[in-house]
Short mmCIF file of C-alpha atoms in Angstrom, two decimals:
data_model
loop_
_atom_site.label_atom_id
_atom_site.label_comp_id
_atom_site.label_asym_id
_atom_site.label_seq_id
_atom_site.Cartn_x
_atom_site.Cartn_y
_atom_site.Cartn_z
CA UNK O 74 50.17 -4.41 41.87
CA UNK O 75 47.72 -7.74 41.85
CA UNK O 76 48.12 -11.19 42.22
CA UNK O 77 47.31 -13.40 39.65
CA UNK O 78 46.45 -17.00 39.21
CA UNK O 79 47.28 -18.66 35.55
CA UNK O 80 45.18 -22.11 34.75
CA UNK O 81 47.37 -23.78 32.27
CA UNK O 82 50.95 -24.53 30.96
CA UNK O 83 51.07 -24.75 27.28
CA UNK O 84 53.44 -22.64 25.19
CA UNK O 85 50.38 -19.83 25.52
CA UNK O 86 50.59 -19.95 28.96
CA UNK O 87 54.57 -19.72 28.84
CA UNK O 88 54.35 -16.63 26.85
CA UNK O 89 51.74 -15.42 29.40
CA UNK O 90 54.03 -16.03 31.96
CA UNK O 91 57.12 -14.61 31.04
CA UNK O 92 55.31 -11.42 29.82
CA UNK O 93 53.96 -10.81 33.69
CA UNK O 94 57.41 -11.04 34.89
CA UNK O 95 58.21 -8.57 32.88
CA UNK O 96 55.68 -6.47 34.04
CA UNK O 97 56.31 -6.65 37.46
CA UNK O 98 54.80 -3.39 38.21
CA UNK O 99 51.52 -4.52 37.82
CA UNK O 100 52.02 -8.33 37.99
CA UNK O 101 53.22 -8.24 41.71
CA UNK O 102 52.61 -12.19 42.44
CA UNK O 103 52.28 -14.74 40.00
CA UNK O 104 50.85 -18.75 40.36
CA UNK O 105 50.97 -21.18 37.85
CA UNK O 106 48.91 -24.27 38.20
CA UNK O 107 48.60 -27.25 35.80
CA UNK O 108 47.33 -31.03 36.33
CA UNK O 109 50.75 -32.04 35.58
CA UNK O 110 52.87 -29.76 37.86
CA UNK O 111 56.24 -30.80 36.16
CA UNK O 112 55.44 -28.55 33.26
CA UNK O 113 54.53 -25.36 35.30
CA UNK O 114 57.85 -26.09 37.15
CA UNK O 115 59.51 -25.82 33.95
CA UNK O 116 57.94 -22.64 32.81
CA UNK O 117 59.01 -21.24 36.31
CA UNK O 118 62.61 -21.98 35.74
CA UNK O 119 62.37 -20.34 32.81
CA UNK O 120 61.21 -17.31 34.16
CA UNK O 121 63.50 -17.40 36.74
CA UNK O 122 66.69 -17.76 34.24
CA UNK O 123 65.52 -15.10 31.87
CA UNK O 124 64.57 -12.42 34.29
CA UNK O 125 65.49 -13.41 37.76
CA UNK O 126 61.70 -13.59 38.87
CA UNK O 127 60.00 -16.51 40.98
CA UNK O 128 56.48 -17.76 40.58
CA UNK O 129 54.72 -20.33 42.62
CA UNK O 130 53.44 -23.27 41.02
CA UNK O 131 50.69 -26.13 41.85
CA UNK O 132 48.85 -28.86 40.91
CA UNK O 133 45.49 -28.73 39.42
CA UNK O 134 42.47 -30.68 37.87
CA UNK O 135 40.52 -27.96 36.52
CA UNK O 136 37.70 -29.89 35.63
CA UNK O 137 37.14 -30.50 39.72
CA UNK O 138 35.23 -27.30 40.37
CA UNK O 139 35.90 -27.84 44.39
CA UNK O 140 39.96 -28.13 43.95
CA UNK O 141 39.89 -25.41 41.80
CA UNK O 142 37.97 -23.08 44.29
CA UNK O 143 40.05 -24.19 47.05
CA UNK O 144 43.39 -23.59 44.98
CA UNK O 145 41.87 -19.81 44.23
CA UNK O 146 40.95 -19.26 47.69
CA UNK O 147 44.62 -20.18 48.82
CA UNK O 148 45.97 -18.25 46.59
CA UNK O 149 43.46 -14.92 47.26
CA UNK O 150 44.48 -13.77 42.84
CA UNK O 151 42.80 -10.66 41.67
CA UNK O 152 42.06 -12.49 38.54
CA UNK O 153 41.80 -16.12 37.15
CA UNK O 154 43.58 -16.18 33.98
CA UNK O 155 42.38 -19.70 32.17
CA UNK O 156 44.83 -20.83 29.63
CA UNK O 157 43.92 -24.30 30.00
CA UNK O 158 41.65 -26.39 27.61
CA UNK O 159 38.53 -24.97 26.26
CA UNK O 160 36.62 -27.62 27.37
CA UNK O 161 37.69 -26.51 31.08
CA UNK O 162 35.98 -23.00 30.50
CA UNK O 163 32.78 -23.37 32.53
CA UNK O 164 34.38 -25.07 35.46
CA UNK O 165 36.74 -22.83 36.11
CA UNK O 166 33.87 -19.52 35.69
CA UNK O 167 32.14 -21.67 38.42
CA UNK O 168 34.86 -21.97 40.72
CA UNK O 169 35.79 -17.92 39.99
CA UNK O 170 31.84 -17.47 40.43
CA UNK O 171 32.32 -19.30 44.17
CA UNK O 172 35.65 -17.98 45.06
CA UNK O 173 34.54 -14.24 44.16
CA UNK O 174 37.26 -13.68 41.57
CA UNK O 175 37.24 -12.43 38.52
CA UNK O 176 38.00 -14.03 34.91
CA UNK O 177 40.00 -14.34 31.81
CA UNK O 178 40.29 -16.73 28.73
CA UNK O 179 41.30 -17.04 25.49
CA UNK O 180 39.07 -19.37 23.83
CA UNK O 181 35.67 -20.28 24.46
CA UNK O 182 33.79 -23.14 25.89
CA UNK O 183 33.80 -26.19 23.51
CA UNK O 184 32.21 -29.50 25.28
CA UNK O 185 34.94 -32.32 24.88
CA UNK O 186 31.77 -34.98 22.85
CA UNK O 187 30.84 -32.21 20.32
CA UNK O 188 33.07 -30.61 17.84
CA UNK O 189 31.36 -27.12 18.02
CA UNK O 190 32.59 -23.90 19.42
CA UNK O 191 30.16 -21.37 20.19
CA UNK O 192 29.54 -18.79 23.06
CA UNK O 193 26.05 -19.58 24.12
CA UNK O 194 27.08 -21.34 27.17
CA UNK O 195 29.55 -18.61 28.05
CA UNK O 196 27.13 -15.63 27.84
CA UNK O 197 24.41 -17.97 29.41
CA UNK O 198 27.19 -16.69 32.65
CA UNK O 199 25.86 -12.80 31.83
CA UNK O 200 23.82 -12.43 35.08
CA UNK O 201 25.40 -14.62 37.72
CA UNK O 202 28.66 -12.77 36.96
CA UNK O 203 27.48 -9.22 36.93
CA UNK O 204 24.83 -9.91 40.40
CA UNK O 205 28.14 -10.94 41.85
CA UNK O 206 29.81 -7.68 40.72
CA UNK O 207 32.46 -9.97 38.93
CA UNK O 208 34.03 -9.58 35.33
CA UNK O 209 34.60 -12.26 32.81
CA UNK O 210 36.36 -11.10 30.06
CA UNK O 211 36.25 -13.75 27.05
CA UNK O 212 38.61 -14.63 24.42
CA UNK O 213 42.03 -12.53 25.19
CA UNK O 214 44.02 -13.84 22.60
CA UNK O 215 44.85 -13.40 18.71
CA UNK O 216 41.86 -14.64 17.17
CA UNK O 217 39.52 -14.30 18.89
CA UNK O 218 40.74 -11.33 20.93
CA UNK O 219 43.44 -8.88 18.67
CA UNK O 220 40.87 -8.96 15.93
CA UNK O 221 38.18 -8.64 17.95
CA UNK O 222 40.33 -4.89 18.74
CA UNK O 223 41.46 -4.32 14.85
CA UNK O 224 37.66 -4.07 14.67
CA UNK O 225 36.44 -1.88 17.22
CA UNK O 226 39.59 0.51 16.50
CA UNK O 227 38.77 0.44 12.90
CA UNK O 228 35.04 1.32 13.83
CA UNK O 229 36.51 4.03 16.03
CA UNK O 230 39.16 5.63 14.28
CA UNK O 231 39.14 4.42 10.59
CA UNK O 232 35.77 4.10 9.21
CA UNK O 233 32.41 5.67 9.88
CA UNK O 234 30.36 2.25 9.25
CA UNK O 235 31.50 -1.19 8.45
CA UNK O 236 30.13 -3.16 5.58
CA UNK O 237 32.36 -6.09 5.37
CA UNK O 238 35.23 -7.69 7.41
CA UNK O 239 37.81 -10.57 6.64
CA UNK O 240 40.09 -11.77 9.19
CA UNK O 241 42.92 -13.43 7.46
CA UNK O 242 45.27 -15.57 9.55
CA UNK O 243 48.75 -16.58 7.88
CA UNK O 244 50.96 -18.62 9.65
CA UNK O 245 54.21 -18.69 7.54
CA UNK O 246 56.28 -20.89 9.56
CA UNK O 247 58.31 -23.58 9.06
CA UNK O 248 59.17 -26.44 11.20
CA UNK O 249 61.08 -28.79 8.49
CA UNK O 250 58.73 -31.59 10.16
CA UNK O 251 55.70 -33.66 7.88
CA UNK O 252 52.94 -33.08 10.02
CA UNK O 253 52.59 -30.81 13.48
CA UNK O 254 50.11 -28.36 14.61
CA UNK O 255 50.76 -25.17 15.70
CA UNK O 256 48.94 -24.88 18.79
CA UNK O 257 47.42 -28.81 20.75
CA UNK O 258 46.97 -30.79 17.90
CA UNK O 259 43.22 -31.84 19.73
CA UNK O 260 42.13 -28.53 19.65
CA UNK O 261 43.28 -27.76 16.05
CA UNK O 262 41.95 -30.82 14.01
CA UNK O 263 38.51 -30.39 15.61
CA UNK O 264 38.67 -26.69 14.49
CA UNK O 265 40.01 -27.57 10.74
CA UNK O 266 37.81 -30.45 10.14
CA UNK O 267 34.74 -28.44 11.40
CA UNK O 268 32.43 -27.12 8.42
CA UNK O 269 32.80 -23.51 7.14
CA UNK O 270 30.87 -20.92 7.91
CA UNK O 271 30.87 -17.35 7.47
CA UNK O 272 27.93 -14.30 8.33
CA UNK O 273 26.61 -12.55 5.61
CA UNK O 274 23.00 -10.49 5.33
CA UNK O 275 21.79 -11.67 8.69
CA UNK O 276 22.43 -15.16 8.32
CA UNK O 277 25.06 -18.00 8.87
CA UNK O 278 26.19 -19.46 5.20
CA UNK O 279 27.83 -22.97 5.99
CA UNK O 280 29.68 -25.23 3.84
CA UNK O 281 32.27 -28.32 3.93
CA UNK O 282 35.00 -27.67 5.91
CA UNK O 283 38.06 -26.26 3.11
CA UNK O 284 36.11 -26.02 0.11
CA UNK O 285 36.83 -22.66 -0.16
CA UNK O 286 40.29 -21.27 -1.26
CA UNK O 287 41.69 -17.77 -2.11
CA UNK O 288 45.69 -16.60 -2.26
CA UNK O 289 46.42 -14.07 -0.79
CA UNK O 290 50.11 -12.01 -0.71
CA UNK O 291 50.59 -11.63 2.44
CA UNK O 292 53.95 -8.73 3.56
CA UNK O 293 56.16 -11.08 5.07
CA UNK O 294 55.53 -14.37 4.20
CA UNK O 295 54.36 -14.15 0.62
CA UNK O 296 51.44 -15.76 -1.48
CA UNK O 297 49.67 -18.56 0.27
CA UNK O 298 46.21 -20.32 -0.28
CA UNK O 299 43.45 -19.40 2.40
CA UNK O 300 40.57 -21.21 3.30
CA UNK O 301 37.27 -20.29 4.05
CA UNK O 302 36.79 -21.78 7.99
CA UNK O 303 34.30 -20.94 11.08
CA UNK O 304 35.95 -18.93 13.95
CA UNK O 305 34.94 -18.01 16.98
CA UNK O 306 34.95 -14.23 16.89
CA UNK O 307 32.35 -14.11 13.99
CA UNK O 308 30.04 -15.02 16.39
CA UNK O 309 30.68 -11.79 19.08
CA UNK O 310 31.27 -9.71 15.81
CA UNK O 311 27.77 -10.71 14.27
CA UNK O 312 26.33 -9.83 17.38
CA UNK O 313 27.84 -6.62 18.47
CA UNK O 314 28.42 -5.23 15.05
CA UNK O 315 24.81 -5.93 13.30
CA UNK O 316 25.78 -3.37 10.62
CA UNK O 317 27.95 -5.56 9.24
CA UNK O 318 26.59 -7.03 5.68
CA UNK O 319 29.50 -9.86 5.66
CA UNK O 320 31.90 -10.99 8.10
CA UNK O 321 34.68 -14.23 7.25
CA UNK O 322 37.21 -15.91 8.66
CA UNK O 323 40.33 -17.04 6.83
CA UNK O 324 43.32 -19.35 7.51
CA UNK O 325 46.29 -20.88 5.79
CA UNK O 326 47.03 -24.22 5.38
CA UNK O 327 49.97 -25.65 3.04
CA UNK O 328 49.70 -28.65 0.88
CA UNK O 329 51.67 -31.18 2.62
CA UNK O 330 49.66 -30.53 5.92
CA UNK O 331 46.43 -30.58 3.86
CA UNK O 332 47.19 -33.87 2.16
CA UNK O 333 48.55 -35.38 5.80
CA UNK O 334 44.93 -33.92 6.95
CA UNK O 335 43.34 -35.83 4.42
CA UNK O 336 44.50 -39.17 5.03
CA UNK O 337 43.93 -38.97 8.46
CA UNK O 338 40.48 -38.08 8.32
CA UNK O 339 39.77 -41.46 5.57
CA UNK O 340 41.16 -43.74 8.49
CA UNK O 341 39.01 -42.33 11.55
CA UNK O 342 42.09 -40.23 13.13
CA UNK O 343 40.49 -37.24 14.09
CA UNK O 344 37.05 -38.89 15.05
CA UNK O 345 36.23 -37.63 18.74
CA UNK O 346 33.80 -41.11 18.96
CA UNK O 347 35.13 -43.29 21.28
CA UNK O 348 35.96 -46.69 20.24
CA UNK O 349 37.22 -49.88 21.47
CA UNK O 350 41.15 -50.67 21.11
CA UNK O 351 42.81 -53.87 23.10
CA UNK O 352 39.54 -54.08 25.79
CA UNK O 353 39.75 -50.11 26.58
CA UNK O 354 38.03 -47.64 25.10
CA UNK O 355 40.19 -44.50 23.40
CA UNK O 356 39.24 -41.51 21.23
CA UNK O 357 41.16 -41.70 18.31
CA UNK O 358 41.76 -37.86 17.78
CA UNK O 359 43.13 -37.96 21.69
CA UNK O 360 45.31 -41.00 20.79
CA UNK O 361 46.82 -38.99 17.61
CA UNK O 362 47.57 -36.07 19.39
CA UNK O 363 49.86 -38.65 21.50
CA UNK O 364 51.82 -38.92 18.48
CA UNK O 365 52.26 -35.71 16.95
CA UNK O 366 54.80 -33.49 17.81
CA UNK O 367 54.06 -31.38 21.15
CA UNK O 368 53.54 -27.57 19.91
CA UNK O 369 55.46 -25.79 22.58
CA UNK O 370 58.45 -28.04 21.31
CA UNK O 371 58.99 -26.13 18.19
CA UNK O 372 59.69 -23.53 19.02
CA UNK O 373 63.88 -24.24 18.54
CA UNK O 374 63.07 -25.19 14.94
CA UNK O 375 60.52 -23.15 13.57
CA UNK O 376 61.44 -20.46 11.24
CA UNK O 377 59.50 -17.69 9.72
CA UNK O 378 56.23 -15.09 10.30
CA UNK O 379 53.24 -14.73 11.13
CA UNK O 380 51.02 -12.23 9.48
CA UNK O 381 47.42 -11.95 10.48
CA UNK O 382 45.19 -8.88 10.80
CA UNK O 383 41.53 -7.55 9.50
CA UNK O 384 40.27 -5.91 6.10
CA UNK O 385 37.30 -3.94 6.36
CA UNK O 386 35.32 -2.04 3.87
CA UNK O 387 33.15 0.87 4.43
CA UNK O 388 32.25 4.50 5.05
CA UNK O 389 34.90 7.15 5.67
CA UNK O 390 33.59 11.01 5.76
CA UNK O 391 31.02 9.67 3.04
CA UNK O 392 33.41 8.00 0.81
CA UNK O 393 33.81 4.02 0.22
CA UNK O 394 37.07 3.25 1.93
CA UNK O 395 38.79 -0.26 2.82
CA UNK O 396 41.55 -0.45 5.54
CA UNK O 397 43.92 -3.41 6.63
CA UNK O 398 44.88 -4.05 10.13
CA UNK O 399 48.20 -6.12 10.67
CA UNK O 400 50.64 -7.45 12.73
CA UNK O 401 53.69 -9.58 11.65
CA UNK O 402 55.47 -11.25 14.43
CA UNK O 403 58.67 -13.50 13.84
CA UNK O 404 59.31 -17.25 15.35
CA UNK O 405 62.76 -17.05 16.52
CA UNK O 406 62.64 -13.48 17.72
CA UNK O 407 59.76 -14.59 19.87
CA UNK O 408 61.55 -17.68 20.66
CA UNK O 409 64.41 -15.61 21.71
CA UNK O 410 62.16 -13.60 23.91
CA UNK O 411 60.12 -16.39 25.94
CA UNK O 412 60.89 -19.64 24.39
CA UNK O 413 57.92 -19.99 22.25
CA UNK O 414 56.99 -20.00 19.04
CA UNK O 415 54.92 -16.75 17.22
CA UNK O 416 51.44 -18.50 17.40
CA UNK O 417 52.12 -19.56 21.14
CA UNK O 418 53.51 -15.90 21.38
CA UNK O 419 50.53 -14.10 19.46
CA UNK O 420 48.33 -15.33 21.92
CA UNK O 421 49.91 -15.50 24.96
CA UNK O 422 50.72 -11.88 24.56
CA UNK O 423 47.22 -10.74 24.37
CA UNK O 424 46.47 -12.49 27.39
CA UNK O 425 48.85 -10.86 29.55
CA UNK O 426 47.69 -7.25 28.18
CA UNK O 427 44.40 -7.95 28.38
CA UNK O 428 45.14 -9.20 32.41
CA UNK O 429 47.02 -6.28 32.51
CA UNK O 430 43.87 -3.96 31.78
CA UNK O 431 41.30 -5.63 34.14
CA UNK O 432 44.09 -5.56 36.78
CA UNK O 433 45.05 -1.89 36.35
CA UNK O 434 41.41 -0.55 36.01
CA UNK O 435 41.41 0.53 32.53
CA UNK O 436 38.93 -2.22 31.81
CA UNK O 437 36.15 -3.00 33.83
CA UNK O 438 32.66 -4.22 34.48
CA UNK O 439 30.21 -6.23 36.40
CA UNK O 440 29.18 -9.44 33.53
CA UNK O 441 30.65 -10.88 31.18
CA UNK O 442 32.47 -9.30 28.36
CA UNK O 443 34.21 -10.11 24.76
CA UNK O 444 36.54 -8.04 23.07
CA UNK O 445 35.30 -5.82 21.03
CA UNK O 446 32.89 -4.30 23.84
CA UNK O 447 35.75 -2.53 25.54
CA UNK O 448 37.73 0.44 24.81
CA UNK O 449 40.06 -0.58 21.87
CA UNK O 450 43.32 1.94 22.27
CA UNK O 451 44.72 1.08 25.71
CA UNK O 452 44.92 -2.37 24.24
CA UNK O 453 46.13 -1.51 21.29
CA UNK O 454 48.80 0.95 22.77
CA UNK O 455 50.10 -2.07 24.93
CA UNK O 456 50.17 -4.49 21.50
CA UNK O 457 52.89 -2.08 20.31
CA UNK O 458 54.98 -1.62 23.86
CA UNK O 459 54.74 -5.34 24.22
CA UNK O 460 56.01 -7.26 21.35
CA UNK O 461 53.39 -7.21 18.73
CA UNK O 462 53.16 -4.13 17.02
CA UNK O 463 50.33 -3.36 14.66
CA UNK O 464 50.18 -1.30 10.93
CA UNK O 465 47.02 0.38 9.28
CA UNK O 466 47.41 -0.01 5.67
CA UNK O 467 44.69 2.04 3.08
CA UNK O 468 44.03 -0.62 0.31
CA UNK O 469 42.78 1.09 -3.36
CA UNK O 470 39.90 -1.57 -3.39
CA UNK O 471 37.70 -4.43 -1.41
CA UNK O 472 39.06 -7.68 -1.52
CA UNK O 473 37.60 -8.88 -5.53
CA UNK O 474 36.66 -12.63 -3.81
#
């Protein structure tokens, strides 16, 4: 039984949440901290009506290194679990490298003036973290995080040696609304407007952001156009999995938010250059996100799956082979569950199991860590006890795109 401290109250970090209360076993003592404490004091009333268990809450600016030590230090966690905004990533390993605690995410470091995502300043953390016998594990969530584990099972268990991968994320729900991101709206457009770019014979192969579009049937949802887009995880895969001639990342997008996308991005919407507005200065993408629909707020009205998962092609006991890792996870049923929708659910899930492992023992370490360097199956044994449960499917060919 550990203590834990959760950075963070977004509808990932109220899935988090609600999944350590009900794991109380190993979750003995849960705080939730946020800049605006209102919000964490609404996920703890949640918690508290759906399974009778109470969490503390406080107020926190995670970008102040100092308060954020402090907070940790009151609250003596065995692990930091940052579910707050990738741009607060390195703070927060600071104050965990100051307060002696270990540490948990689900995204990695992206600085607030640049739209690019990469890990360099994250691993730059390798030897302060492991010379103070501390663990950071990166990028606990869906993607980057469950396929991160599709992989390293399907290395494991499934294939002899990897040739290609495809991640291919489908998010077939419906919220009846025009425009709204899934997951904060800042976040997303930064990621969707970014250029594509995919690994493939030892080199990155970039290209405009959606210019690249396959359909794909996907069990649950149906056929939907994918697009070609950088993701994190291609990064740790490239790295850790060398053998791999071609790695890509794919997402779905429908028309009408493609078209809404569009127009934004001809008037300046989603520019992260400030600009002046009235005699103050404003970023426009943070002043849109002020307008679109908040993303833990749909969960009540979105309907539908999510289907996302990993296709890899290779050698099985000498023969070419090509095997697709899934999971399919509902919106209401995981509203029902936490109050969430699936992609808040998806991720926050992973993030409690993958808390759950550090806590417990079964994963451990003195550095810091992504996914797919740790054992796969105690992860993936928890994905099926805990809400997302996972299919191997044999396909009779490689993807023909």
């Amino acid at each position: 039984m550990s203590r834990v401290l959760v950075i963070g109250a977004g509808g990932v970090s109220s899935v988090a949440v609600h999944k350590m209360a009900m794991n109380a076993d190993i979750f003995s003592h849960i705080t939730l901290a946020s800049r605006t404490k209102s919000k964490c004091d609404a996920i703890a009333g949640s918690v508290k009506s759906r399974f009778g268990v109470t969490i503390d809450t406080a107020a926190i600016d995670a970008d102040d290194v100092a308060a954020t030590t402090a907070l940790i230090q009151a609250v003596k966690p065995a692990l930091v679990v940052n579910l707050a905004l990738p741009y607060q990533d390195l703070a927060i390993m600071d104050a965990c490298l100051a307060a002696g605690v270990n540490y948990l995410d689900t995204a990695n470091y992206e600085p607030r003036d640049e739209a690019k995502f990469e890990y360099k300043w994250q691993w730059a953390y390798q030897d302060r973290f492991k010379d103070a016998g501390l663990m950071a594990l990166l990028g606990s969530g869906f993607d980057p995080g469950v396929t991160s584990v599709f992989t390293t099972y399907t290395k494991k268990h499934l294939l002899d040696s990897i040739e290609t991968l495809d991640i291919l994320d489908c998010n077939g729900g419906d919220t009846g609304l025009p425009f709204a991101t899934n997951f904060n709206p800042e976040i997303n457009l930064r990621e969707v407007t970014a250029p594509s770019r995919h690994w493939a014979d030892g080199q990155w192969v970039e290209g405009p952001a959606l210019s690249h579009k396959q359909t794909f049937d996907f069990e649950g949802v149906g056929p939907k156009n994918m697009y070609l887009m950088y993701h994190e995880e291609l990064e740790s895969l490239a790295k850790f999995y060398p053998e791999i001639k071609r790695i890509r990342f794919w997402m779905t997008f429908g028309d009408s938010y493609l078209k809404h996308l569009e127009v934004l991005e001809n008037i300046g919407m989603t520019s992260i250059e400030p600009m002046m507005f009235q005699g103050r200065e404003i970023i426009p993408i943070e002043f849109l996100k002020a307008l679109l629909p908040e993303p833990s707020s749909l969960g009540p009205i979105t309907k539908g799956k999510t289907n996302i998962g990993t296709i890899a092609t290779g050698q099985k006991d000498g023969a070419a082979k090509t095997v697709y890792v899934k999971n399919i996870c509902d919106h209401q049923e995981a509203y029902a569950e936490t109050g969430n929708q699936a992609v808040s659910y998806t991720t926050g899930v992973p993030a409690m199991i993958g808390a759950a492992l550090m806590l417990t023992g079964q994963w451990k370490g003195e550095g810091v860590f992504n996914m797919e360097q740790l054992d796969p199956d105690p992860f993936m044994d928890m994905l099926n006890k805990h809400g997302l449960p996972w299919t191997v499917e044999e396909l009779s060919a490689p993807l023909d795109f």
